């Protein structure tokens, strides 16, 4: 636990930054996260504004045997951006975005949300490949791979990442790119939170036409069969400029669970209407499709994926053909669980159909990301309010995402050994590095031992645990069991 005297010392060393401690104004607000399950009571929250200040905190924490964590958007559910009694390096004030239209680049500080990037780029008629919820931080999504509405045309976020600036375990400010520290840059693209505090990202920008055509449509649950048929037909069309999500949840202001869909087309409205016409023929109870600026598309899920409540996320993969009987079965699983825990009615299970051709064009060995394959992501997010329900909600999420994964293995032609897991959707893991990174596991462990041998960055447990297991003989403060626990 950080003592008050050490907190005062940290504040003295961090000239120009704010250090919040228990009882100080703003401290309680600084602890809030997207999920209440990820909130912990830090000994101090350092609201930094420069890379140099980040370096000071990392050095200070190592010197005084104190756990430190990095907070970008605070959007995870596993507590990786929080600490009980340690120091939070809060990047939220580092949210400047610089757009260079001549060189087609977008440079964003590590505390930016995708909303900041979308809006700044949009002013120039540009866009970066980003996430699908605009209040998500750019750091976690990027370092875990990053899928978005533009992935079908331009690939993953990491496939459009040109370079990063980070503070490493030795408190040095370094650049990683294809030219500088290329092995570190390889690791950062898929397993990056284990290797440093990234304070700046530079992305490739793309010309973005305005408006795009997108929206949501909500159906009664008895419309599942035609929606699954549309999903199969949509996936077979393999349109790189379109995406389609479908699944189950209780939408805001609805009395109970419904079938929800979200469609996106990066083009003219007449073409978008043609692509999604069979969806509308199923008779939605509500729909708001229409032309809108690209930056508004990432706000479509702002309310349904809002802050507050207790949440946990589990991810899986799915592939065509989608079998109506299986989706009927997992629909019933979700409904039965909501009957058991009525406060969990806002839980969701969504299947994300983003064309994966561009993702697969990149050689699997080019980055640490291990989820390139002919399949789509599925995400189960369980949301509830009572801490007494934590165990049953986590167990249900794990069982449901495992059921989806097992169905893929049983029914598709995808080689089970090639199936990666999207790290950003897998807060429920057993900490196995080989499970999350497959054939990249050994290289990642070797790089972890090269760049962070004392395990300063220990909150993404998969690489951390494997590296510690191999790192026999170390006796440093960061290798204590409490520090390496996988949440």
XYZ file of C-alpha atoms in Angstrom:
487
model
C 0.000 0.000 0.000
C 1.318 3.408 -0.957
C 1.884 5.491 2.168
C 0.859 9.139 2.399
C 4.494 10.189 2.671
C 5.385 8.345 -0.521
C 2.367 9.887 -2.255
C 3.625 13.320 -1.283
C 7.069 12.416 -2.573
C 5.586 11.272 -5.885
C 3.688 14.536 -6.230
C 6.899 16.481 -5.607
C 8.685 14.560 -8.357
C 5.777 14.902 -10.805
C 5.889 18.625 -11.424
C 2.961 19.697 -13.586
C 0.933 16.533 -12.980
C -1.893 15.867 -10.538
C -1.604 13.082 -7.975
C -4.917 12.049 -6.425
C -5.010 10.124 -3.151
C -7.848 8.817 -0.936
C -9.820 11.778 0.373
C -8.642 14.273 -2.232
C -11.066 15.934 -4.634
C -11.476 13.913 -7.806
C -10.048 10.702 -6.360
C -13.324 8.737 -6.257
C -14.198 9.761 -9.814
C -10.749 8.706 -11.031
C -11.379 5.125 -9.841
C -14.466 4.625 -12.012
C -14.226 2.188 -14.887
C -16.543 0.971 -17.636
C -17.317 -2.034 -15.429
C -17.658 -1.799 -11.671
C -15.982 -5.212 -11.405
C -12.755 -3.532 -12.553
C -12.709 -0.838 -9.871
C -10.106 -0.949 -7.099
C -8.916 1.564 -4.532
C -5.554 2.844 -5.685
C -2.987 4.276 -3.322
C -2.527 7.136 -5.805
C -3.739 8.122 -9.264
C -1.125 10.042 -11.249
C -2.864 12.073 -13.955
C 0.103 12.538 -16.231
C 0.377 14.809 -19.262
C 3.773 13.902 -20.779
C 5.828 10.780 -21.545
C 8.478 12.060 -19.150
C 5.973 12.012 -16.293
C 5.011 8.429 -17.161
C 8.691 7.496 -16.969
C 9.001 9.122 -13.547
C 6.074 7.103 -12.172
C 7.397 3.800 -13.519
C 10.835 4.509 -12.037
C 9.311 5.594 -8.721
C 7.139 2.480 -8.470
C 10.074 0.164 -9.126
C 12.301 1.949 -6.659
C 9.732 1.729 -3.869
C 8.393 -1.761 -4.577
C 4.898 -0.530 -5.509
C 2.584 -1.982 -8.133
C 1.826 0.350 -11.048
C -0.817 0.000 -13.757
C -1.696 2.021 -16.842
C -5.174 3.384 -17.488
C -6.135 4.400 -21.025
C -9.882 4.190 -21.583
C -10.578 1.911 -18.602
C -12.844 -0.234 -20.773
C -11.769 -3.748 -19.786
C -13.576 -5.903 -17.251
C -10.601 -7.745 -15.742
C -9.185 -4.894 -13.663
C -5.987 -4.517 -15.694
C -6.185 -0.709 -15.429
C -6.750 -0.734 -11.663
C -4.710 -1.550 -8.584
C -5.454 -2.146 -4.926
C -3.124 0.210 -3.079
C -0.689 0.812 -5.929
C -0.255 3.637 -8.431
C -2.467 4.191 -11.465
C -0.768 5.943 -14.385
C -3.834 7.732 -15.728
C -3.334 8.767 -19.366
C -6.760 10.368 -19.786
C -5.335 13.899 -19.978
C -3.031 12.795 -22.819
C -5.736 12.973 -25.480
C -4.323 15.130 -28.259
C -4.815 14.023 -31.887
C -2.683 15.348 -34.780
C -3.812 14.709 -38.352
C -1.314 15.003 -41.218
C -3.387 14.934 -44.428
C -0.326 15.309 -46.636
C 1.321 12.151 -45.301
C -2.008 10.454 -44.522
C -1.228 9.782 -40.868
C -3.067 10.262 -37.595
C -1.043 10.525 -34.384
C -2.934 10.146 -31.113
C -1.758 10.239 -27.515
C -2.272 7.156 -25.387
C -5.196 8.530 -23.387
C -7.391 9.171 -26.430
C -10.769 7.572 -26.927
C -11.845 6.533 -30.418
C -14.301 9.434 -30.358
C -11.322 11.832 -30.309
C -9.692 10.101 -33.267
C -12.890 9.743 -35.318
C -13.832 13.393 -34.969
C -10.348 14.804 -35.592
C -9.849 12.660 -38.689
C -13.347 13.428 -39.948
C -12.510 17.132 -40.105
C -10.112 16.242 -42.938
C -12.337 13.714 -44.706
C -10.178 10.897 -43.294
C -10.608 7.948 -40.968
C -8.498 5.438 -39.103
C -9.482 1.812 -38.630
C -10.861 1.948 -35.108
C -13.268 0.281 -32.732
C -17.051 0.046 -32.807
C -17.782 1.845 -29.508
C -16.533 5.413 -29.460
C -15.873 5.671 -25.718
C -13.359 2.802 -25.862
C -9.725 3.799 -25.345
C -7.444 3.490 -28.351
C -4.636 1.829 -26.389
C -6.163 -1.442 -25.272
C -8.070 -2.003 -28.501
C -5.019 -1.316 -30.662
C -2.565 -3.410 -28.666
C -4.965 -6.366 -28.674
C -5.407 -6.313 -32.473
C -8.444 -4.182 -33.152
C -11.501 -4.911 -35.304
C -13.755 -2.164 -36.620
C -16.201 -1.173 -39.338
C -13.349 -0.483 -41.772
C -11.536 -3.778 -41.134
C -13.112 -5.463 -44.145
C -11.512 -2.926 -46.476
C -8.315 -1.977 -44.608
C -7.530 -4.773 -42.125
C -7.049 -4.695 -38.372
C -6.079 -1.624 -36.387
C -2.590 -3.101 -35.912
C -2.296 -3.614 -39.672
C -2.620 0.163 -39.977
C -0.312 1.005 -37.085
C 2.857 2.722 -38.324
C 4.742 3.317 -35.092
C 4.356 3.858 -31.365
C 6.138 5.778 -28.656
C 6.286 4.018 -25.309
C 7.907 4.066 -21.910
C 9.613 0.737 -21.293
C 10.403 -1.173 -18.118
C 13.644 0.781 -17.677
C 11.719 4.075 -17.820
C 13.234 4.922 -21.205
C 11.096 6.630 -23.835
C 11.543 4.677 -27.053
C 10.018 4.329 -30.508
C 8.938 1.019 -31.982
C 8.295 0.686 -35.706
C 9.384 -1.491 -38.623
C 12.686 0.446 -38.606
C 13.263 0.970 -34.862
C 13.044 -1.915 -32.399
C 11.186 -4.083 -34.935
C 10.951 -7.105 -32.644
C 9.286 -4.963 -29.979
C 6.939 -3.544 -32.617
C 6.047 -7.124 -33.593
C 5.105 -7.937 -29.983
C 3.176 -4.731 -29.430
C 0.843 -5.613 -32.290
C -1.252 -8.184 -30.494
C 0.273 -8.503 -27.013
C 1.372 -4.943 -26.412
C 0.204 -4.237 -22.871
C 2.789 -6.693 -21.591
C 5.691 -4.682 -23.001
C 5.351 -1.054 -21.992
C 3.179 2.004 -21.447
C 2.347 3.276 -24.929
C 1.961 7.043 -24.875
C 1.542 7.718 -28.603
C 0.181 5.830 -31.622
C 0.631 6.751 -35.280
C -1.924 5.248 -37.649
C -2.303 5.135 -41.413
C -5.194 7.374 -42.464
C -7.681 6.532 -45.201
C -9.914 8.689 -47.337
C -13.424 8.390 -45.940
C -16.477 9.177 -48.017
C -19.379 10.925 -46.312
C -22.011 9.990 -45.518
C -22.021 6.245 -44.961
C -25.179 4.147 -44.591
C -25.759 2.403 -41.288
C -28.158 1.785 -38.449
C -29.758 -0.678 -36.075
C -32.840 -2.863 -36.447
C -34.580 -4.669 -33.592
C -36.783 -7.740 -34.041
C -38.933 -9.937 -31.816
C -37.216 -13.176 -30.875
C -39.459 -15.262 -33.145
C -37.735 -13.677 -36.170
C -34.515 -15.587 -35.498
C -34.767 -17.942 -38.491
C -34.946 -15.209 -41.197
C -32.202 -13.225 -39.465
C -29.876 -16.245 -39.422
C -30.668 -16.824 -43.099
C -29.776 -13.214 -43.861
C -26.541 -13.600 -41.857
C -25.543 -16.623 -43.943
C -26.313 -14.862 -47.220
C -24.509 -11.727 -46.041
C -21.383 -13.658 -45.061
C -21.321 -15.499 -48.399
C -21.462 -12.155 -50.261
C -18.020 -11.282 -48.780
C -18.457 -7.538 -49.241
C -15.386 -5.781 -47.762
C -17.293 -2.505 -47.393
C -20.152 -3.909 -45.329
C -20.509 -5.451 -41.883
C -23.407 -6.986 -39.978
C -23.860 -7.798 -36.294
C -26.715 -9.833 -34.847
C -27.490 -11.197 -31.428
C -29.612 -11.053 -28.312
C -30.015 -8.445 -25.587
C -32.565 -6.181 -23.956
C -32.197 -2.858 -25.810
C -32.471 0.403 -23.867
C -36.105 1.128 -22.942
C -37.313 -2.327 -24.109
C -39.281 -4.495 -21.635
C -37.312 -7.668 -22.337
C -34.808 -9.473 -24.567
C -35.020 -8.984 -28.325
C -33.068 -9.835 -31.433
C -30.808 -6.896 -32.285
C -28.907 -6.192 -35.488
C -26.496 -3.520 -36.678
C -25.562 -2.967 -40.297
C -22.905 -0.793 -41.921
C -22.149 -0.002 -45.532
C -19.282 2.272 -46.515
C -20.919 3.653 -49.620
C -24.042 5.119 -51.199
C -27.410 4.731 -49.549
C -29.006 3.097 -52.594
C -26.430 0.313 -52.469
C -26.769 -0.039 -48.717
C -30.545 -0.351 -49.020
C -30.119 -3.092 -51.607
C -27.655 -5.046 -49.440
C -29.868 -4.933 -46.347
C -33.285 -5.146 -48.086
C -33.795 -8.828 -47.074
C -33.190 -7.836 -43.453
C -36.001 -5.282 -43.549
C -38.322 -7.819 -45.176
C -38.193 -9.749 -41.882
C -40.240 -6.939 -40.298
C -38.261 -5.095 -37.625
C -40.070 -3.646 -34.636
C -37.704 -0.689 -34.840
C -34.996 0.469 -37.229
C -33.006 3.669 -37.702
C -30.927 2.917 -40.821
C -29.954 5.891 -42.918
C -27.100 8.131 -44.069
C -24.802 9.452 -41.348
C -21.233 10.716 -40.922
C -18.750 7.901 -40.341
C -17.832 9.260 -36.901
C -21.479 8.834 -35.841
C -21.470 5.118 -36.659
C -19.189 4.487 -33.687
C -21.806 6.165 -31.478
C -24.604 3.750 -32.404
C -23.739 1.446 -29.492
C -22.920 4.241 -27.073
C -26.018 3.729 -24.915
C -26.287 -0.067 -24.990
C -22.551 -0.394 -24.231
C -22.512 2.445 -21.721
C -20.649 2.812 -18.450
C -21.977 1.494 -15.173
C -23.003 -1.844 -13.734
C -20.943 -4.960 -13.246
C -19.760 -6.619 -16.457
C -17.638 -9.476 -17.683
C -16.733 -10.323 -21.279
C -16.006 -13.648 -22.929
C -15.095 -14.097 -26.582
C -15.360 -16.939 -29.067
C -15.253 -17.516 -32.817
C -17.967 -18.532 -35.258
C -18.102 -19.438 -38.941
C -20.576 -20.028 -41.719
C -22.877 -21.781 -42.193
C -24.806 -20.465 -39.211
C -27.242 -23.182 -38.083
C -30.638 -21.803 -36.936
C -31.134 -24.633 -34.446
C -27.865 -23.817 -32.660
C -28.702 -20.127 -32.379
C -32.132 -21.067 -31.078
C -30.410 -23.185 -28.413
C -28.068 -20.462 -27.208
C -30.934 -17.966 -27.272
C -32.742 -20.226 -24.812
C -29.570 -20.479 -22.698
C -29.474 -16.700 -22.405
C -33.195 -16.406 -21.650
C -32.972 -19.083 -18.952
C -30.073 -17.292 -17.317
C -31.961 -13.987 -17.322
C -34.885 -15.753 -15.623
C -32.449 -16.884 -12.931
C -30.810 -13.448 -12.602
C -33.432 -10.884 -13.769
C -31.059 -7.977 -13.153
C -28.839 -9.414 -15.898
C -31.409 -8.731 -18.641
C -29.066 -6.248 -20.362
C -26.531 -9.036 -20.965
C -25.826 -9.691 -24.609
C -24.500 -12.256 -27.030
C -23.501 -10.774 -30.401
C -21.973 -12.242 -33.563
C -19.874 -9.795 -35.584
C -19.709 -10.399 -39.322
C -16.777 -8.322 -40.540
C -15.252 -9.524 -43.814
C -11.981 -11.263 -42.898
C -10.289 -11.320 -46.306
C -8.046 -8.335 -45.626
C -7.154 -9.686 -42.181
C -6.041 -12.970 -43.735
C -3.935 -11.233 -46.385
C -1.395 -10.413 -43.667
C 0.892 -13.337 -42.945
C 0.179 -14.897 -39.580
C 3.807 -14.475 -38.524
C 3.877 -10.727 -39.269
C 2.519 -9.710 -35.866
C 1.923 -11.244 -32.452
C -1.810 -11.273 -33.170
C -2.955 -14.895 -33.465
C -6.572 -14.593 -34.569
C -6.265 -14.432 -38.378
C -8.605 -16.984 -39.896
C -11.814 -17.566 -41.880
C -14.108 -16.961 -38.939
C -15.930 -14.184 -37.132
C -15.904 -12.919 -33.564
C -18.628 -13.623 -31.037
C -18.813 -11.713 -27.781
C -20.762 -12.529 -24.647
C -21.077 -9.632 -22.203
C -22.896 -10.378 -18.987
C -24.085 -7.319 -17.070
C -25.560 -7.260 -13.571
C -25.608 -5.128 -10.401
C -25.330 -7.232 -7.253
C -21.797 -8.347 -6.240
C -23.416 -11.468 -4.773
C -24.144 -12.567 -8.350
C -20.510 -12.234 -9.466
C -19.769 -15.950 -9.390
C -22.814 -17.174 -11.280
C -22.488 -14.397 -13.891
C -18.846 -15.173 -14.559
C -19.594 -18.908 -14.737
C -22.438 -18.369 -17.194
C -20.291 -16.167 -19.428
C -17.539 -18.772 -19.495
C -19.940 -21.622 -20.280
C -21.671 -19.717 -23.070
C -18.506 -18.596 -24.845
C -17.080 -22.115 -24.563
C -20.271 -23.532 -26.071
C -19.922 -21.219 -29.083
C -16.252 -22.167 -29.499
C -17.008 -25.904 -29.316
C -19.759 -25.525 -31.917
C -17.279 -23.963 -34.335
C -14.842 -26.838 -33.918
C -17.555 -29.455 -34.381
C -19.309 -27.956 -37.398
C -16.767 -26.063 -39.503
C -13.853 -26.954 -41.737
C -11.561 -24.647 -39.763
C -8.568 -26.456 -38.297
C -9.036 -26.212 -34.493
C -5.286 -25.697 -34.078
C -5.480 -22.536 -36.175
C -8.267 -20.928 -34.156
C -6.954 -17.989 -32.185
C -8.904 -16.005 -29.647
C -9.454 -12.274 -29.849
C -7.629 -11.107 -26.764
C -9.775 -7.995 -26.320
C -12.843 -10.223 -25.905
C -11.236 -12.691 -23.538
C -11.196 -11.314 -20.037
C -12.038 -14.872 -18.947
C -8.869 -16.876 -19.594
C -6.785 -19.297 -17.613
C -3.619 -17.292 -18.211
C -2.100 -19.711 -20.751
C 0.109 -17.885 -23.212
C -0.039 -20.712 -25.760
C -3.843 -20.612 -25.699
C -3.959 -16.922 -26.566
C -1.004 -16.698 -28.942
C -0.558 -20.177 -30.395
C 2.684 -20.599 -32.326
C 3.768 -17.078 -31.325
C 4.000 -18.099 -27.695
C 7.716 -18.921 -27.491
C 8.790 -15.764 -29.302
C 6.592 -13.604 -27.075
C 7.987 -15.148 -23.911
C 11.537 -14.584 -25.155
C 10.736 -10.935 -25.938
C 9.090 -10.471 -22.556
C 12.263 -11.676 -20.888
C 14.307 -9.360 -23.127
C 12.293 -6.168 -22.675
C 10.682 -6.656 -19.264
C 12.584 -9.362 -17.347
C 11.439 -8.087 -13.947
C 7.789 -8.100 -14.999
C 7.014 -4.419 -14.508
C 4.055 -4.655 -16.890
C 2.246 -7.595 -15.370
C -1.461 -7.045 -15.932
C -1.933 -9.022 -19.137
C -1.371 -12.366 -17.529
C -0.984 -14.680 -20.528
C 2.502 -13.578 -21.562
C 3.420 -12.588 -18.025
C 2.700 -15.953 -16.412
C 4.547 -17.928 -19.080
C 7.567 -15.653 -18.908
C 7.738 -15.816 -15.136
C 7.529 -19.610 -15.233
C 10.583 -19.701 -17.500
C 12.411 -16.913 -15.709
C 13.882 -19.083 -12.940
C 16.245 -17.431 -10.524
C 14.803 -13.919 -10.538
C 14.148 -12.387 -7.142
C 12.636 -9.003 -7.895
C 9.661 -7.249 -6.396
C 7.547 -7.604 -9.538
C 7.720 -11.373 -9.443
C 5.771 -11.720 -6.224
C 2.712 -13.955 -6.651
C 0.354 -11.059 -5.900
C 1.848 -9.094 -8.755
C 1.487 -11.788 -11.397
C -1.973 -13.032 -10.560
C -4.136 -13.354 -13.666
C -7.483 -11.665 -13.086
